[in-house]
Coordinates of C-alpha atoms in Angstrom, one line a residue:
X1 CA 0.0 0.0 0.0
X2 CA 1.4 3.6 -0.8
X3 CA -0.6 6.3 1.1
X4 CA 0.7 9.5 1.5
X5 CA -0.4 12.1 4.1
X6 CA -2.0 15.4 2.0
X7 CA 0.4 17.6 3.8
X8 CA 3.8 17.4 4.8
X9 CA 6.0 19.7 7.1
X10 CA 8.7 19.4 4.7
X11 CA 7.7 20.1 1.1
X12 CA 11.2 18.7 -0.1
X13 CA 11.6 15.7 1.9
X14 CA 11.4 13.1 -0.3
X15 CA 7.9 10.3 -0.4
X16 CA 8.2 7.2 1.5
X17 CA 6.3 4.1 0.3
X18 CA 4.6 2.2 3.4
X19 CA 4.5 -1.6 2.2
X20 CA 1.0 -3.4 1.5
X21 CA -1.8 -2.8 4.1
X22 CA -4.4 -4.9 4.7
X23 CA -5.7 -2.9 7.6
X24 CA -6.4 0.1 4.6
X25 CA -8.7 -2.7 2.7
X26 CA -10.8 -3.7 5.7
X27 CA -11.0 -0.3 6.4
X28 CA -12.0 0.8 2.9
X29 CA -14.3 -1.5 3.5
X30 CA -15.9 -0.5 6.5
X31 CA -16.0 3.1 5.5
X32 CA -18.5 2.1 2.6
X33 CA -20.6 0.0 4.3
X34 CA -21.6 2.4 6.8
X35 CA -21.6 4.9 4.2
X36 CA -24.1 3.1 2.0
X37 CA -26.4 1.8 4.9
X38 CA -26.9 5.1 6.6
X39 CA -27.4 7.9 4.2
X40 CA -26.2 6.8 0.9
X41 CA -28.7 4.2 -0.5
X42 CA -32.1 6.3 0.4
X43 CA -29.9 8.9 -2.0
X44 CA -29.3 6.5 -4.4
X45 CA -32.8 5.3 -4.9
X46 CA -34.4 8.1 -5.2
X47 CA -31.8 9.3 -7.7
X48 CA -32.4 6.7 -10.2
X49 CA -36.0 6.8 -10.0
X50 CA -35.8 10.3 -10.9
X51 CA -32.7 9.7 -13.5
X52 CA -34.8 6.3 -15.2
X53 CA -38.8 8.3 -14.6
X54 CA -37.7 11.9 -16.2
X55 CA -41.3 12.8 -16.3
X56 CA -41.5 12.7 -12.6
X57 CA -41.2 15.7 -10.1
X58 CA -39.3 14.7 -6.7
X59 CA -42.9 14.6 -4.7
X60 CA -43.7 12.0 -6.7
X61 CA -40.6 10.1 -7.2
X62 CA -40.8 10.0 -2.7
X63 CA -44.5 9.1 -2.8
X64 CA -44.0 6.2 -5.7
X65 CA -41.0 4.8 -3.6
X66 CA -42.5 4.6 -0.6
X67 CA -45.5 3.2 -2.1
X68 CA -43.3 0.4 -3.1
X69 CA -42.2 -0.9 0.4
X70 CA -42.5 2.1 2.5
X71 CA -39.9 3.2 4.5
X72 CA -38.0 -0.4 3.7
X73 CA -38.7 1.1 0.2
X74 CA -35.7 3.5 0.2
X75 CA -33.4 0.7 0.8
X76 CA -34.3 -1.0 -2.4
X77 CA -31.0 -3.2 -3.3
X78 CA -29.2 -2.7 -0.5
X79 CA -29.4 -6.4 0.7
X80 CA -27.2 -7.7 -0.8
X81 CA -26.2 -5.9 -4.3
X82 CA -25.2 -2.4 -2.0
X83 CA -23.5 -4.8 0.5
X84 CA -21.5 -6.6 -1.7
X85 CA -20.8 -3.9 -4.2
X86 CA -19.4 -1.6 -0.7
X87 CA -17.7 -4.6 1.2
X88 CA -15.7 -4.4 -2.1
X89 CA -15.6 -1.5 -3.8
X90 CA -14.4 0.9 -0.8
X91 CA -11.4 -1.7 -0.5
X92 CA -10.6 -1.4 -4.1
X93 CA -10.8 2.6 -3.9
X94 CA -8.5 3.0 -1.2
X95 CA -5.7 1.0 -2.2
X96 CA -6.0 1.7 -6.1
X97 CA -5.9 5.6 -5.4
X98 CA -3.4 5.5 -2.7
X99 CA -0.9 3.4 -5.2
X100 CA -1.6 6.0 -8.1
X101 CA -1.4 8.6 -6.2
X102 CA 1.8 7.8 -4.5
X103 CA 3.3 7.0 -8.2
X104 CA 1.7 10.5 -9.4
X105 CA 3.5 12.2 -6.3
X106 CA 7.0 10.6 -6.8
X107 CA 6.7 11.1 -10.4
X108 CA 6.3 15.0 -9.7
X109 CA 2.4 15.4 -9.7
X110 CA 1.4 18.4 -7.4
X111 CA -1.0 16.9 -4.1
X112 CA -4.0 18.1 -6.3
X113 CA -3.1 16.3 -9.9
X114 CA -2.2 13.4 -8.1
X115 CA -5.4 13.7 -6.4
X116 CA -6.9 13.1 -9.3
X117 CA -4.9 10.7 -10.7
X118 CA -5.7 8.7 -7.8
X119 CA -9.3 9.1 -8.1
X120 CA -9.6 8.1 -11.7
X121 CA -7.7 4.8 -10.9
X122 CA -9.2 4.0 -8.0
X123 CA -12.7 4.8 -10.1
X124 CA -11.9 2.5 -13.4
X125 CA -11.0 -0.4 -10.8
X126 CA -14.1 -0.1 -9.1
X127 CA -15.8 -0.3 -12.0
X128 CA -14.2 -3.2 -14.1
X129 CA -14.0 -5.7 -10.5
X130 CA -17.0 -5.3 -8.4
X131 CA -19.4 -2.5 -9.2
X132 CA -20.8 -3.7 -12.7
X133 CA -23.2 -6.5 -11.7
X134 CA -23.8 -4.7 -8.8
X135 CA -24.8 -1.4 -9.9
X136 CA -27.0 -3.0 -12.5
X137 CA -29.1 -5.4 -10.0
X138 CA -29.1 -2.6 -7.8
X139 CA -30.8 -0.5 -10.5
X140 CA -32.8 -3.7 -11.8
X141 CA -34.7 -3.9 -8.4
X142 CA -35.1 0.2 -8.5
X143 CA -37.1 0.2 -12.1
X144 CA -38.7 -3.6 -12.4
X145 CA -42.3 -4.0 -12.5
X146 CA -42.8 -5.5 -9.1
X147 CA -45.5 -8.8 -9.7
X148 CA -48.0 -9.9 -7.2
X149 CA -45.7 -12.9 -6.8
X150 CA -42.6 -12.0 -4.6
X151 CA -39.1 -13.0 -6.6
X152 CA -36.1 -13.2 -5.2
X153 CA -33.9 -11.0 -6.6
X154 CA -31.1 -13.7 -6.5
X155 CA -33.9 -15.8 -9.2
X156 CA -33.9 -12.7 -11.2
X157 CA -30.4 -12.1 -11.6
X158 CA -30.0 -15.8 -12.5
X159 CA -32.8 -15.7 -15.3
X160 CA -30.7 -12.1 -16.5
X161 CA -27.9 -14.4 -16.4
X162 CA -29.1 -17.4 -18.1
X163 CA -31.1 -14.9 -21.1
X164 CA -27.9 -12.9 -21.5
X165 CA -24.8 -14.1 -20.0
X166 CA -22.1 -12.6 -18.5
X167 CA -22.6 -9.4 -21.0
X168 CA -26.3 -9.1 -19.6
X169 CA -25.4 -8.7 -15.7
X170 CA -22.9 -6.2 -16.3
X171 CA -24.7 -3.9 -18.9
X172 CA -23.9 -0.5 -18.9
X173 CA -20.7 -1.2 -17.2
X174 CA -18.6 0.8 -19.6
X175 CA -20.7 3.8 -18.8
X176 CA -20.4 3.0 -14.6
X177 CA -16.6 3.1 -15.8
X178 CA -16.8 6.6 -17.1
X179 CA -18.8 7.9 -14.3
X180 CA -16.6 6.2 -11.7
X181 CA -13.4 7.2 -12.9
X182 CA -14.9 11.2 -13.2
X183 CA -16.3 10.8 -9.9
X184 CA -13.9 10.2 -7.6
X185 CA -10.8 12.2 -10.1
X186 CA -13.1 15.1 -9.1
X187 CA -13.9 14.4 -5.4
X188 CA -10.6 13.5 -4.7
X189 CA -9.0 16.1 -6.7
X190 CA -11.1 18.8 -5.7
X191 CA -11.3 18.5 -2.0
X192 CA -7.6 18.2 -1.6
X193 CA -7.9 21.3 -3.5
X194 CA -10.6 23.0 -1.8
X195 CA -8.2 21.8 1.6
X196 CA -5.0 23.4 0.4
X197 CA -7.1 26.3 -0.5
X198 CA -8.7 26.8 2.9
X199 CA -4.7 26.0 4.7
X200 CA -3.4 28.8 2.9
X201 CA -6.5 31.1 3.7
X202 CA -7.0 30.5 7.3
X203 CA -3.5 29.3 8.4
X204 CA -0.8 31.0 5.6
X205 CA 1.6 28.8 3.5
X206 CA 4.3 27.9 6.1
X207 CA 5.7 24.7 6.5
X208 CA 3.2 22.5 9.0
X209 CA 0.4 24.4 8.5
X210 CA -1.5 22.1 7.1
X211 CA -2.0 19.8 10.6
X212 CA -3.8 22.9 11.9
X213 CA -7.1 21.9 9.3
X214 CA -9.4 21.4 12.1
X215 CA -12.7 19.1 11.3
X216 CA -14.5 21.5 10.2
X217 CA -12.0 22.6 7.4
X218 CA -12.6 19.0 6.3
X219 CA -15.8 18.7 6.5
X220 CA -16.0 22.1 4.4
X221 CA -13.5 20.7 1.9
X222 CA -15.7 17.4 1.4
X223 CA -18.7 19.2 1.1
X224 CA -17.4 21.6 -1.6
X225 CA -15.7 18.4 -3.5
X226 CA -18.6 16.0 -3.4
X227 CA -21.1 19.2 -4.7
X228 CA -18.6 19.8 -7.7
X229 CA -17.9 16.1 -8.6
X230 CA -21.6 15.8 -10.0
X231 CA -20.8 18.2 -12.7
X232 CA -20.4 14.1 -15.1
X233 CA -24.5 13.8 -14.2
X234 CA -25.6 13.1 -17.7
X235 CA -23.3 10.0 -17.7
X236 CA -25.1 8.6 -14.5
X237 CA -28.7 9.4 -16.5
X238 CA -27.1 7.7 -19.3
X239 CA -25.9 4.8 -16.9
X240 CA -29.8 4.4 -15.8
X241 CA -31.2 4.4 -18.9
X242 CA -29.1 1.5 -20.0
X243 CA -29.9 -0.5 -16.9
X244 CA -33.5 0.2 -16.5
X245 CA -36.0 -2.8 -16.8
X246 CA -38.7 -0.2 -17.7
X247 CA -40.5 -0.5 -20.8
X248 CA -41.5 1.9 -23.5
X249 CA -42.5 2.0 -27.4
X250 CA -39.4 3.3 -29.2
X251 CA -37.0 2.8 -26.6
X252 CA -34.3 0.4 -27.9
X253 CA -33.8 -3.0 -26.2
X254 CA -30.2 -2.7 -26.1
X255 CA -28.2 0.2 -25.7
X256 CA -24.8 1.8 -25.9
X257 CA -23.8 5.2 -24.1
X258 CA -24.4 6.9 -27.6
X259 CA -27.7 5.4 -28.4
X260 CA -29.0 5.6 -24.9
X261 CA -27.7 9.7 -25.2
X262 CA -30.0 9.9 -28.3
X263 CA -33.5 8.4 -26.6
X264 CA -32.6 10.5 -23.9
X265 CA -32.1 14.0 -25.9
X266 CA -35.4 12.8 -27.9
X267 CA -37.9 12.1 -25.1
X268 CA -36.5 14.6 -22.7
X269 CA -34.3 17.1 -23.9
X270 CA -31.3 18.3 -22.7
X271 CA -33.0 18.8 -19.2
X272 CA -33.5 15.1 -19.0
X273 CA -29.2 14.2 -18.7
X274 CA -30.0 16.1 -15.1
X275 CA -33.0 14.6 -13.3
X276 CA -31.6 13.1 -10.2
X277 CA -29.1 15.7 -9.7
X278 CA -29.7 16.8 -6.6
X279 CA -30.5 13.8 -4.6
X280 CA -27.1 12.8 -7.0
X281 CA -25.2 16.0 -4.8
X282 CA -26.4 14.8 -1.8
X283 CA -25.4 11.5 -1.9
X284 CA -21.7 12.5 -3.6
X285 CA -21.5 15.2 -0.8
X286 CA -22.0 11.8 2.0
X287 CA -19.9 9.8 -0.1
X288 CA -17.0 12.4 0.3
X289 CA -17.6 13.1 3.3
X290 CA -17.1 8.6 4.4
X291 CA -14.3 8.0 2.2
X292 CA -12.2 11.3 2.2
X293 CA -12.7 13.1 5.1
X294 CA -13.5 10.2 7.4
X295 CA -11.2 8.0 5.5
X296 CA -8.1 10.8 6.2
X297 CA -9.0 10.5 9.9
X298 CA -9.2 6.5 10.1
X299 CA -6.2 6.2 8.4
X300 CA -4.4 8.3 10.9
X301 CA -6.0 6.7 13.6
X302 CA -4.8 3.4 12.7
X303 CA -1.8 4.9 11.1
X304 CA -1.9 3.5 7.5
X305 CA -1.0 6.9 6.0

């Protein structure tokens, strides 16, 4: 494993690579799960009911939800396609970006390019390992037609499976690559940005002066990275629409990022690449908030950076 702290008191001291730790998987880990079970799958279902129903205004994208299962309702897929995509996909984050961003830093990347460097790696293995299938059935369960007859969701990824093999569980993987790989380059990037920004504002540019952030600057910094990161929201509406299970005359059985762009820009205009947004900032404001800010502080805690 290769974290590096953000600041350092010596900017000309040279980077020291830690060896593999296991401690930063478990803990990536960890991070996502309670990320995704407290806050972060109520945002994430009501985002792609409003990204895959574009007609729908946010009153009834809540009532239609909860009409589904109630208050359970907002926890659509997160037992076990959230669990199993989390359990793996914090793990991958952490040590991917660390790695990248420690070879970014000793090849003479700034903290902020590296930042991102690290983010877009960490991202396009997220997306390519565990967060395909995942992200699909989680979206599957979001936008089926629900039957009288209760299915088991592990019977209806296994008739996906056995209709359209491997190709058919992980559709519209290429496009969770893109918006993985743009989300995290941007929240990693621009908090550690928005952090050196705030250092240098509240506490001048002298060596050590970054220790001084207090939580609050971090939390600040999060906030402002996780808003700004869902700037790529037309690729996550484009990511729904390939996934959805809803049906509709004229809309194409299957789809590629450019053909599901089209039916978008046809039925809905350009307005329709940002339904969801906000719920979308929300939930990227949480996320940042668990696996940056959090993450610096567990790190230290168990002193893995």
């Amino acid at each position: 494993m290769a974290p590096i702290a953000t600041f350092n008191d010596d900017p000309n001291a040279p980077l020291k690579k830690k060896p593999i730790s296991y401690t930063n998987l478990l803990l990536g880990a960890g991070l996502n799960l309670f990320e995704v079970t407290t806050l972060g799958q109520p945002f994430e279902v009501i985002k792609t009911q409003l990204a895959a129903n574009r007609g729908q205004s946010m009153a009834q994208a809540l009532k239609t939800i909860y009409q589904r299962g109630g208050s359970l309702g907002f926890f659509q897929g997160l037992i076990p396609w959230a669990w199993i995509e989390a359990s793996t996909k914090g793990a991958v984050l952490l040590f991917t970006a660390s790695e990248v961003e420690y070879r970014a830093r000793v090849a003479g990347a700034s903290p902020f390019m590296a930042g991102i460097a690290g983010g877009m790696g960490g991202g396009l293995a997220q997306a390519y390992t565990t967060m395909g299938f995942c992200t699909f059935m989680k979206t599957v369960e979001v936008t089926r037609h629900k039957s009288a007859v209760k299915e088991s969701t592990f019977k209806i990824a296994a008739d996906i499976f056995r209709k359209e093999g491997i190709a058919g569980i992980n559709k519209g993987v290429n496009a969770v690559a893109v918006r993985q790989c743009t989300n995290w380059a941007s929240r990693f990037g621009l908090t550690r940005f928005a952090q050196d920004a705030i250092v240098k504002a509240r506490y001048g540019d002298t060596p050590g002066s970054g220790h001084k952030l207090t939580a609050w600057d971090r939390i600040a910094a999060s906030v402002i990275g996780g808003s700004l990161s869902c700037w790529n929201q037309p690729i996550e509406v484009i990511r729904v629409e390939m996934q959805s299970q809803i049906k509709a005359e004229g809309r194409p059985e299957k789809m590629t990022i450019a053909s599901a762009a089209k039916y978008i820009h046809k039925n809905n205009g350009m307005k329709g690449f940002y339904r969801g947004a906000l719920p979308r900032v929300c939930l990227g404001v949480w996320q940042t908030l668990c696996m940056v800010t959090l993450g610096d502080y567990a790190r230290a805690y168990f002193n893995t950076n």
